[in-house]
Tab-separated table of C-alpha atoms in Angstrom:
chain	number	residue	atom	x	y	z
A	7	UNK	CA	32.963	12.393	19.363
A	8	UNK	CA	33.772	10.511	22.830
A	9	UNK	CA	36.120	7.517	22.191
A	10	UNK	CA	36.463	4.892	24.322
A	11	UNK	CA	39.394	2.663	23.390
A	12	UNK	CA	40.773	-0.566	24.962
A	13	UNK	CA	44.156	-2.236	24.160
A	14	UNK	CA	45.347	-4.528	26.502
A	15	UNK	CA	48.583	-5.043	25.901
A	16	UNK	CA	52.089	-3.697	24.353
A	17	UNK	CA	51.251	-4.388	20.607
A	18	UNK	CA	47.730	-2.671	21.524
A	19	UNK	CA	49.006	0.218	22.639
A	20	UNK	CA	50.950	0.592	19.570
A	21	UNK	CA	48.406	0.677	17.453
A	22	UNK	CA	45.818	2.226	19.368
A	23	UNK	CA	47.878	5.578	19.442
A	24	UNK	CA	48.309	5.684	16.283
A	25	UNK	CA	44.372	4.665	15.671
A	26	UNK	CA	43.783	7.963	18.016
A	27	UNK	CA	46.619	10.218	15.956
A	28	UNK	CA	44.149	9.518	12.950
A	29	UNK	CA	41.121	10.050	14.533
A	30	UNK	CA	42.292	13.363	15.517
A	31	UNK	CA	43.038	14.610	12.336
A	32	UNK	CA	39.716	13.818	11.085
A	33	UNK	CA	37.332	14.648	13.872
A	34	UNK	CA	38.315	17.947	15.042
A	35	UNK	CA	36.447	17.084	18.815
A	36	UNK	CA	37.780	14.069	19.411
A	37	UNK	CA	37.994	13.465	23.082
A	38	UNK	CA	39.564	9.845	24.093
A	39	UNK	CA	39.370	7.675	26.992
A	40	UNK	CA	41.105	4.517	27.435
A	41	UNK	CA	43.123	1.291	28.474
A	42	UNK	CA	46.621	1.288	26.935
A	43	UNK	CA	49.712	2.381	27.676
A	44	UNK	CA	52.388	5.058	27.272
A	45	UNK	CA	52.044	5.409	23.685
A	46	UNK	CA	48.465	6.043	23.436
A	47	UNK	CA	48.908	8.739	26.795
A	48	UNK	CA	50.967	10.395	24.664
A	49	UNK	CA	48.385	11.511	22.058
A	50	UNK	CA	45.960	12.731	25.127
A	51	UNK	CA	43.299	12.168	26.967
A	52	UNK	CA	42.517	9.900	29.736
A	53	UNK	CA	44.134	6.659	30.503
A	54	UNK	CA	42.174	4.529	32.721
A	55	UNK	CA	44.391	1.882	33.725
A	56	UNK	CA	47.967	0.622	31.989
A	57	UNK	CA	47.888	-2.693	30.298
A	58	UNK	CA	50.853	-4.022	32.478
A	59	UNK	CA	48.492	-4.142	34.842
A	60	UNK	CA	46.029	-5.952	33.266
A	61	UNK	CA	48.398	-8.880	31.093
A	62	UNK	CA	48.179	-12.227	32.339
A	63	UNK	CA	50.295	-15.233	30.296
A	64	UNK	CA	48.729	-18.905	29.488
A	65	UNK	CA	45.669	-20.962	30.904
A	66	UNK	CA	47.728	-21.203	34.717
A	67	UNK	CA	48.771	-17.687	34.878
A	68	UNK	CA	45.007	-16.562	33.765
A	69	UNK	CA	43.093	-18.738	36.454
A	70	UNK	CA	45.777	-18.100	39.304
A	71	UNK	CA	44.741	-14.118	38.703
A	72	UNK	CA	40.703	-14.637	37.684
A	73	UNK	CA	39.744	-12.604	40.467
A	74	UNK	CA	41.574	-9.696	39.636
A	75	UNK	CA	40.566	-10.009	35.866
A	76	UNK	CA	37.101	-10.083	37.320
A	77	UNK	CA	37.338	-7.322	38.733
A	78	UNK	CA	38.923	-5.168	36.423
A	79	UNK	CA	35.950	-5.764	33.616
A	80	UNK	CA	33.241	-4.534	36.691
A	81	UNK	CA	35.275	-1.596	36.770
A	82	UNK	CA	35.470	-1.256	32.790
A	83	UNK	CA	32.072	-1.673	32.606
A	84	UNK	CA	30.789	0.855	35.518
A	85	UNK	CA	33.683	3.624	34.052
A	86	UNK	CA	32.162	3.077	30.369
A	87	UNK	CA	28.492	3.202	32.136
A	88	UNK	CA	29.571	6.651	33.917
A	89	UNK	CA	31.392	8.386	30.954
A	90	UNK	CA	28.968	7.173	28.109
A	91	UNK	CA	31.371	7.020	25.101
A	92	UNK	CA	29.901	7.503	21.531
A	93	UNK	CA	31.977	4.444	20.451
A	94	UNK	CA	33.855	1.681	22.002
A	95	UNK	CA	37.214	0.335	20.109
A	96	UNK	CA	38.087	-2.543	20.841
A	97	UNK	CA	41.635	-3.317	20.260
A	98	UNK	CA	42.017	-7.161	19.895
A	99	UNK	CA	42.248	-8.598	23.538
A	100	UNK	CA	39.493	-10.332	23.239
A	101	UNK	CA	38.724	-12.400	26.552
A	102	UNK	CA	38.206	-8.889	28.439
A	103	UNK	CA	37.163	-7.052	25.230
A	104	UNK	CA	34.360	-9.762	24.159
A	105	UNK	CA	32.522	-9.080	27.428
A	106	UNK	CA	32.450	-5.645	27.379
A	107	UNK	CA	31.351	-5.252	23.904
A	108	UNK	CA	28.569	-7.467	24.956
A	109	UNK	CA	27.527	-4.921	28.165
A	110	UNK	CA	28.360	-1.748	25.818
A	111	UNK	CA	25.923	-3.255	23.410
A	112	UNK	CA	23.058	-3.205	25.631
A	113	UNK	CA	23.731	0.711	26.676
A	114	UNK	CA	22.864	1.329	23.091
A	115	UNK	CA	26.876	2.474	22.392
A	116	UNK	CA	28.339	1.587	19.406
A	117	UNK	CA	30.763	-1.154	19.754
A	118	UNK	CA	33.570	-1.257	16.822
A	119	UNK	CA	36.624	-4.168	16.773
A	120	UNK	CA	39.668	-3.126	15.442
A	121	UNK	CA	42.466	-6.058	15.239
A	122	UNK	CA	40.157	-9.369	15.213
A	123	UNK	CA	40.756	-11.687	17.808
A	124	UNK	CA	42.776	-14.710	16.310
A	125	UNK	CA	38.866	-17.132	15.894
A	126	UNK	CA	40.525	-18.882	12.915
A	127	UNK	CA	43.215	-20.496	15.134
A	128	UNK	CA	40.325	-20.911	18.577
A	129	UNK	CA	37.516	-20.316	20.306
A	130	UNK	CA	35.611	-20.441	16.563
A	131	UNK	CA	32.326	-19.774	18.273
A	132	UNK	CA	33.165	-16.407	19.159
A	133	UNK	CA	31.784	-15.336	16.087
A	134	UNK	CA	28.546	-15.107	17.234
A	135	UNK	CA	28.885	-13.302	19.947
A	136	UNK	CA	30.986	-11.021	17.499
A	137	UNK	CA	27.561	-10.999	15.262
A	138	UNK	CA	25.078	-10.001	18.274
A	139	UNK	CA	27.441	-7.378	19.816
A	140	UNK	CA	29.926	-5.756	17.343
A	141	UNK	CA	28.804	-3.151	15.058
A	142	UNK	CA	32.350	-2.921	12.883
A	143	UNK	CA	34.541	-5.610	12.743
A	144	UNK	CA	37.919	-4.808	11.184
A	145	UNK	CA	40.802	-6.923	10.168
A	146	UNK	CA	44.808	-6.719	9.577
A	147	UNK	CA	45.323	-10.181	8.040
A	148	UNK	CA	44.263	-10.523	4.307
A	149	UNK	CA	42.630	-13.745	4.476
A	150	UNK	CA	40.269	-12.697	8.061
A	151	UNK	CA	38.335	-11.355	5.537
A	152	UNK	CA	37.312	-14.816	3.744
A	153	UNK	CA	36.911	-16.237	7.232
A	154	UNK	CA	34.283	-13.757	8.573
A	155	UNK	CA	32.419	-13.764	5.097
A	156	UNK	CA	32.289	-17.840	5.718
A	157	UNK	CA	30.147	-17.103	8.982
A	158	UNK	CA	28.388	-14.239	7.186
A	159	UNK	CA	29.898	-11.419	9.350
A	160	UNK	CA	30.328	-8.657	7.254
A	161	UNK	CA	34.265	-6.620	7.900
A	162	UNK	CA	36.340	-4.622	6.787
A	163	UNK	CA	39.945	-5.417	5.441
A	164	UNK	CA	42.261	-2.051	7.041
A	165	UNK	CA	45.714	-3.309	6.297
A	166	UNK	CA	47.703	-4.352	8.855
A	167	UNK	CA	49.184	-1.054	11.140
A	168	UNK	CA	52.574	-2.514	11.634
A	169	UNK	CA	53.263	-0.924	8.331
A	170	UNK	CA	52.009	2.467	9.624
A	171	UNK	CA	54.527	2.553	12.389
A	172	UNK	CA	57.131	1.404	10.625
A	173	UNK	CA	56.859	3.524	7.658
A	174	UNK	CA	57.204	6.821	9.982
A	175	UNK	CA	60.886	5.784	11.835
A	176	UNK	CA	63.577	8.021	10.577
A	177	UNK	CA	66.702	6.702	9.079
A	178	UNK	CA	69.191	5.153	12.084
A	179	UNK	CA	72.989	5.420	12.243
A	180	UNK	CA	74.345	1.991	13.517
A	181	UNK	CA	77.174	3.619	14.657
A	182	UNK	CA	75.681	5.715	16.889
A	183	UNK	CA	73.285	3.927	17.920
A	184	UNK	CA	75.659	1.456	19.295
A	185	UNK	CA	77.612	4.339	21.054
A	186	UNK	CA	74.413	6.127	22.644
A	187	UNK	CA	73.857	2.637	24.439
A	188	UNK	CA	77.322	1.476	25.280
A	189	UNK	CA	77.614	-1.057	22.593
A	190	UNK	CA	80.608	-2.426	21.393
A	191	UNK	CA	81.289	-2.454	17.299
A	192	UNK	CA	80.367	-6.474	17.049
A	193	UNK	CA	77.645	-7.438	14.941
A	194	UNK	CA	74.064	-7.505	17.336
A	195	UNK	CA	71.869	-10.702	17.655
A	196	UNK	CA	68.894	-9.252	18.943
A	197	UNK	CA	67.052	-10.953	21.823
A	198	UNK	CA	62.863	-9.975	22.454
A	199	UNK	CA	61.823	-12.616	25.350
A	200	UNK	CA	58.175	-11.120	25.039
A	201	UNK	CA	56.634	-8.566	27.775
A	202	UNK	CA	55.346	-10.748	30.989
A	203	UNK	CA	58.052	-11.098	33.882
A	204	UNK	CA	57.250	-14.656	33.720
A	205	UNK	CA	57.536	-15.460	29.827
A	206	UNK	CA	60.706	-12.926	29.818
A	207	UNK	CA	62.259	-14.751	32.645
A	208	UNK	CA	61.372	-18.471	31.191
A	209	UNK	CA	62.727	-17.368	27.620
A	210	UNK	CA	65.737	-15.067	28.171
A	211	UNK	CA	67.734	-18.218	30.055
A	212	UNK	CA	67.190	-20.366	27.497
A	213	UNK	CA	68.306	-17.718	24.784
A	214	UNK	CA	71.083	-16.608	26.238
A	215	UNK	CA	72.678	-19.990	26.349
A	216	UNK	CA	73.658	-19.998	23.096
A	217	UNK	CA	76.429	-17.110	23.999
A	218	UNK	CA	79.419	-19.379	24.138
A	219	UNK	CA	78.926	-20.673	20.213
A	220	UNK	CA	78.835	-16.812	18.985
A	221	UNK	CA	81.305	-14.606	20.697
A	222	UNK	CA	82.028	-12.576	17.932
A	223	UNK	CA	78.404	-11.296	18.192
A	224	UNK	CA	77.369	-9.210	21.347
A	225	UNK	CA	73.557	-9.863	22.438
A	226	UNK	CA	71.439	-7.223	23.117
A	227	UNK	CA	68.160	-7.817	25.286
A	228	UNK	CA	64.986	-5.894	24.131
A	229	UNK	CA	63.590	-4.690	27.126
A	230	UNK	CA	59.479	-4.237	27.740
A	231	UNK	CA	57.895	-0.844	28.336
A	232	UNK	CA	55.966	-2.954	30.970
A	233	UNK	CA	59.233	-4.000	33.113
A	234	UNK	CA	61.360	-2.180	35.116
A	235	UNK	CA	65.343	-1.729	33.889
A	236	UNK	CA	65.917	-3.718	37.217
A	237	UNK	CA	64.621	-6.497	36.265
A	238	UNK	CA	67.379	-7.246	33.549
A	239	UNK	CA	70.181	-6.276	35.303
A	240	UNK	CA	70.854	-9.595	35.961
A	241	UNK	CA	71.400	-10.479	32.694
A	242	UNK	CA	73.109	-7.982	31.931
A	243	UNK	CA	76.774	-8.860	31.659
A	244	UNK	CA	79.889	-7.715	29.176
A	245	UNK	CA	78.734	-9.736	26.927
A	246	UNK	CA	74.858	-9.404	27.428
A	247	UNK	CA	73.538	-5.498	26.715
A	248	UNK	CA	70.383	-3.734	27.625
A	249	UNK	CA	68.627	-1.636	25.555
A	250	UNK	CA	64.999	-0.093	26.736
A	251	UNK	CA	62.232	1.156	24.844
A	252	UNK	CA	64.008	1.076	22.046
A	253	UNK	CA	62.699	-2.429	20.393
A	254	UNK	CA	62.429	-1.060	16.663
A	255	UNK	CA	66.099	0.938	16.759
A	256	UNK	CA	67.795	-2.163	18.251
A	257	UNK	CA	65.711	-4.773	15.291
A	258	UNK	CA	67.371	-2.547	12.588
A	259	UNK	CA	70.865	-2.230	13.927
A	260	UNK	CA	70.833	-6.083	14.460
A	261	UNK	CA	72.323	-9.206	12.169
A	262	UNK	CA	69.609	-11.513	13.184
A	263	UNK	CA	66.880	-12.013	15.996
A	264	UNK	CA	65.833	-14.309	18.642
A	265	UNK	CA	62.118	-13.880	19.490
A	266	UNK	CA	59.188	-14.877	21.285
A	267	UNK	CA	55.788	-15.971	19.302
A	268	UNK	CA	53.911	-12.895	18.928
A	269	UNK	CA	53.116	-9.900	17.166
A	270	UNK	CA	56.886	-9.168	16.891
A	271	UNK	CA	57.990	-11.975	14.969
A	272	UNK	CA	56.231	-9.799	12.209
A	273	UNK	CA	57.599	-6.987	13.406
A	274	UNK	CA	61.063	-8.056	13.025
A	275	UNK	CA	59.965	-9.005	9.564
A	276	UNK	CA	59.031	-6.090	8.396
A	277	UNK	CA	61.884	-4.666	9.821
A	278	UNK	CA	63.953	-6.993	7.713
A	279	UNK	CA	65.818	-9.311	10.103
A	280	UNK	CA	66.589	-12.962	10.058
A	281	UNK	CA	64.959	-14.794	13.219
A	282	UNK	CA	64.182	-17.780	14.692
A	283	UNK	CA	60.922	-17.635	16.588
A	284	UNK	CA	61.155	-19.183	20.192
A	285	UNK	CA	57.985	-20.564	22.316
A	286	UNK	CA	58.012	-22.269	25.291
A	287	UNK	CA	55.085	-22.090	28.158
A	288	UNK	CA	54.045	-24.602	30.962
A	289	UNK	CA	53.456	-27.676	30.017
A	290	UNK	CA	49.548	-27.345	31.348
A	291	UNK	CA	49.389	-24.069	28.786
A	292	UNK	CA	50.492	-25.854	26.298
A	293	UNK	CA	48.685	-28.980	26.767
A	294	UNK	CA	45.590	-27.050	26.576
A	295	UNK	CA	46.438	-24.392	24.044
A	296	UNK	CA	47.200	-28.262	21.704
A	297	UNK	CA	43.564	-29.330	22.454
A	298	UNK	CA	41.845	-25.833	21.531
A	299	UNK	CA	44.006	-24.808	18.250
A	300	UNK	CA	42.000	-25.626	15.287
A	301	UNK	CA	44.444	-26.498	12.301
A	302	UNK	CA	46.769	-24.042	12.641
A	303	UNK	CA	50.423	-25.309	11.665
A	304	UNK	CA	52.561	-22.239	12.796
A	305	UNK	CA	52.620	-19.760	15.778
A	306	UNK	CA	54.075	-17.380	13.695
A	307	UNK	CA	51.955	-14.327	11.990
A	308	UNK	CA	55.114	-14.735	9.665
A	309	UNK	CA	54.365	-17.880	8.647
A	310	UNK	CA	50.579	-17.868	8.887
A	311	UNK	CA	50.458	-14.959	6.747
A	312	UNK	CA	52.884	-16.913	3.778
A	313	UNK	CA	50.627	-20.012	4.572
A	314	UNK	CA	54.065	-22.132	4.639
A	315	UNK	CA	57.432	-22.035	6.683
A	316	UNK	CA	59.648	-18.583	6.377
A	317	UNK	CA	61.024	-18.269	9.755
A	318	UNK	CA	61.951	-21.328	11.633
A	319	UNK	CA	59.801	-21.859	14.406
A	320	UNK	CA	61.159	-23.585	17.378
A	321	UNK	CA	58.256	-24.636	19.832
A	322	UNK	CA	58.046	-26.139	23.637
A	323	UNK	CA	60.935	-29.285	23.617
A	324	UNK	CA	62.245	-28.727	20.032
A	325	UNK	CA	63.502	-24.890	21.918
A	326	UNK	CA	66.642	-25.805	23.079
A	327	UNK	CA	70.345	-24.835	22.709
A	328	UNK	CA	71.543	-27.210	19.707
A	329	UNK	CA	68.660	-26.192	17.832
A	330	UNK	CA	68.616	-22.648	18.331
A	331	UNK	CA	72.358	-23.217	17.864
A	332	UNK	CA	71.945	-24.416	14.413
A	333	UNK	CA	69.026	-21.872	13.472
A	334	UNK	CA	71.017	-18.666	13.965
A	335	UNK	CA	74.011	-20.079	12.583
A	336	UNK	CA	72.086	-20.876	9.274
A	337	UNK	CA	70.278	-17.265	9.027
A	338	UNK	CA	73.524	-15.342	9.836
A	339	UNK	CA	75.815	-17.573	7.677
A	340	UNK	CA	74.757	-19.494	4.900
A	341	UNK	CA	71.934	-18.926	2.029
A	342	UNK	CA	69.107	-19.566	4.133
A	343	UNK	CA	69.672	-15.741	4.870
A	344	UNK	CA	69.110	-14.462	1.624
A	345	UNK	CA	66.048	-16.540	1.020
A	346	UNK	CA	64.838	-15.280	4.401
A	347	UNK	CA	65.274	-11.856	3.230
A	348	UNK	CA	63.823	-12.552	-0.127
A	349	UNK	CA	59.985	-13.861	1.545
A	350	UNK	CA	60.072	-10.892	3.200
A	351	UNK	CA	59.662	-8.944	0.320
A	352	UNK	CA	56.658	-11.362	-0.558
A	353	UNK	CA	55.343	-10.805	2.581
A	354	UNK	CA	55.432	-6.922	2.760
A	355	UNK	CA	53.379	-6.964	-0.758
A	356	UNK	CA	50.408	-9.434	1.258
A	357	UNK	CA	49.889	-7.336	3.765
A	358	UNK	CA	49.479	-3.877	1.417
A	359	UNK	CA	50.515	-0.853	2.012
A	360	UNK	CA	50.390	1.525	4.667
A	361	UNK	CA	47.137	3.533	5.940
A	362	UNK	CA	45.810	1.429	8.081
A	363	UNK	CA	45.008	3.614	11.137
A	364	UNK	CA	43.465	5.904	8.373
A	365	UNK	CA	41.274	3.568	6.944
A	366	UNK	CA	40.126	2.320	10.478
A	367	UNK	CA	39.767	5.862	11.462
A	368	UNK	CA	36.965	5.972	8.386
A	369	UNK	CA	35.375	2.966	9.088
A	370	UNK	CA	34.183	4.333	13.078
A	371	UNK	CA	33.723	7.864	11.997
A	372	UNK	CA	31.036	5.740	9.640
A	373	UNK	CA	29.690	3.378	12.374
């Protein structure tokens, strides 16, 4: 079959590639076309254009760029139009991916969702434009399930794919891991500022000034796959390391974490280390973002997925260098770490094991 796949951004990429690994070993023709990154290139076929090209951060950043975003779905739409895919994946992403599901849907192609956009947090009334134009829906978080079966949308309940990449690194030397990247022997505090220049650049200063209360830690920045090695350099100081491409390595070689709200807070999870998530956009963003969220008491998939606090969550003025300060110091030092440690085991058994590309990879070879 003819695969058309979009994924937007890092996290996307991630698990589209390993959505098109499966895919591959069940449908010997497979032929793939699609918006990612480096990740899903690897596996073959045709990448149309990289999602660091296409990510745009908050309600500013978004309307500051519309016409490019405008005219990167009239391109979408006339390359799916010329190639005529026998499916579309959609890979969450769902302002761009919404509208092209709903101009796929009238060429008669079949239009499949894997990773549901977050509707129980936002924009609830997507879910009817999910009903008219998506064939499959299919979802990572166990209780998406109960909220499409509220609006009478049938889906399907994959698992979550984090687990599938995870459960395929091979065992990691500390040691040498620290000596392949010019590490010192100090315990690491990890630092992920996110993947846009501009969240990296608004988050990484206010991380990094916490250095003078831990100095027998070194801090090691987790650089993007979208962003140049230049750009960090200067942050990059004896005290401050660099390490690129490398995210999952550097999470399980580190004591604790600093990160930015996003898929990798439950990456770091899974990967077993202490954090404290960090959020902090423009105060229009955020404004807005207040106004839209329906109900939703964390930012965290962490904490969202336990239903009740795990990781501390540190969010717009509350994100600065006392509290974040106090935060580490209590998940690197005291109990708190333990019982940190401890709901991650809880949360490991709610999201179920691994085979989630698998199962996705059955539920379009069924579409």
């Amino acid at each position: 079959m003819k695969y058309y796949i979009i994924a937007g951004e890092a996290s996307g990429d991630l698990h589209g590639s390993n959505l098109m690994k499966a895919l591959k070993q069940k449908d010997q023709a497979s032929e793939f076309r699609f918006w990612g990154g480096d990740l899903m290139s690897a596996q073959g076929g045709t990448l149309v254009k990289h999602y660091r090209d296409l990510a745009f951060m908050g309600f500013l950043e978004v309307a500051m760029n519309l016409r490019t975003i405008l005219n990167n779905i009239k391109f979408c739409k006339e390359d799916i139009k010329n190639n005529r895919p026998d499916v579309l994946v959609l890979v969450d992403y769902p302002g761009f991916n919404l509208r092209i599901a709903k101009f796929a849907k009238a060429l008669g192609i079949k239009v499949v969702y894997y990773i549901s956009p977050q509707l129980w947090a936002w924009k609830e009334g997507r879910v009817e434009i999910i009903k008219k134009y998506v064939d499959e829906m299919m979802v990572i978080l166990p209780f998406e399930e109960d909220f499409y079966k509220k609006h009478g949308v049938d889906s399907h309940f994959v698992g979550h794919p984090l687990l599938d990449a995870i459960s395929t690194l091979e065992d990691i030397k500390v040691h040498d891991f620290k000596a392949d990247h010019g590490l010192n022997e100090k315990e690491i505090i990890a630092l992920l500022p996110g993947s846009r220049k501009q969240e990296v650049e608004k988050m990484l200063e206010i991380m990094l000034s916490v250095r003078p209360y831990f100095r027998d830690y070194q801090f090691v920045i987790a650089g993007a796959p979208s962003l140049p090695k230049g750009f960090y350099e200067k942050y990059v100081d004896e005290h401050v390391h660099f390490v690129s491409n490398k995210t999952y390595d550097l999470l399980r070689c580190s004591k604790a974490a600093l990160v930015t709200s996003g898929t990798a807070t439950l990456e770091t999870a899974l990967l077993n280390v202490p954090e404290v998530v960090c959020y902090r956009g423009s105060k229009i963003s955020y404004a807005i973002a207040k106004r839209l969220v329906k109900n939703i008491k964390y930012i965290s998939l962490v904490n969202l997925i336990m239903d009740r606090e795990v990781v501390k969550e540190l969010i717009q003025d509350e994100l600065n260098t006392n509290n974040l300060v106090e935060e580490l110091k209590m998940i690197l030092e005291t109990e708190r770490r333990f019982v940190v440690l401890k709901d991650y085991e809880l949360l490991r058994m709610k999201l179920g094991g691994k085979g989630a590309s698998e199962n996705a990879a059955d539920v379009i070879l069924k579409a």
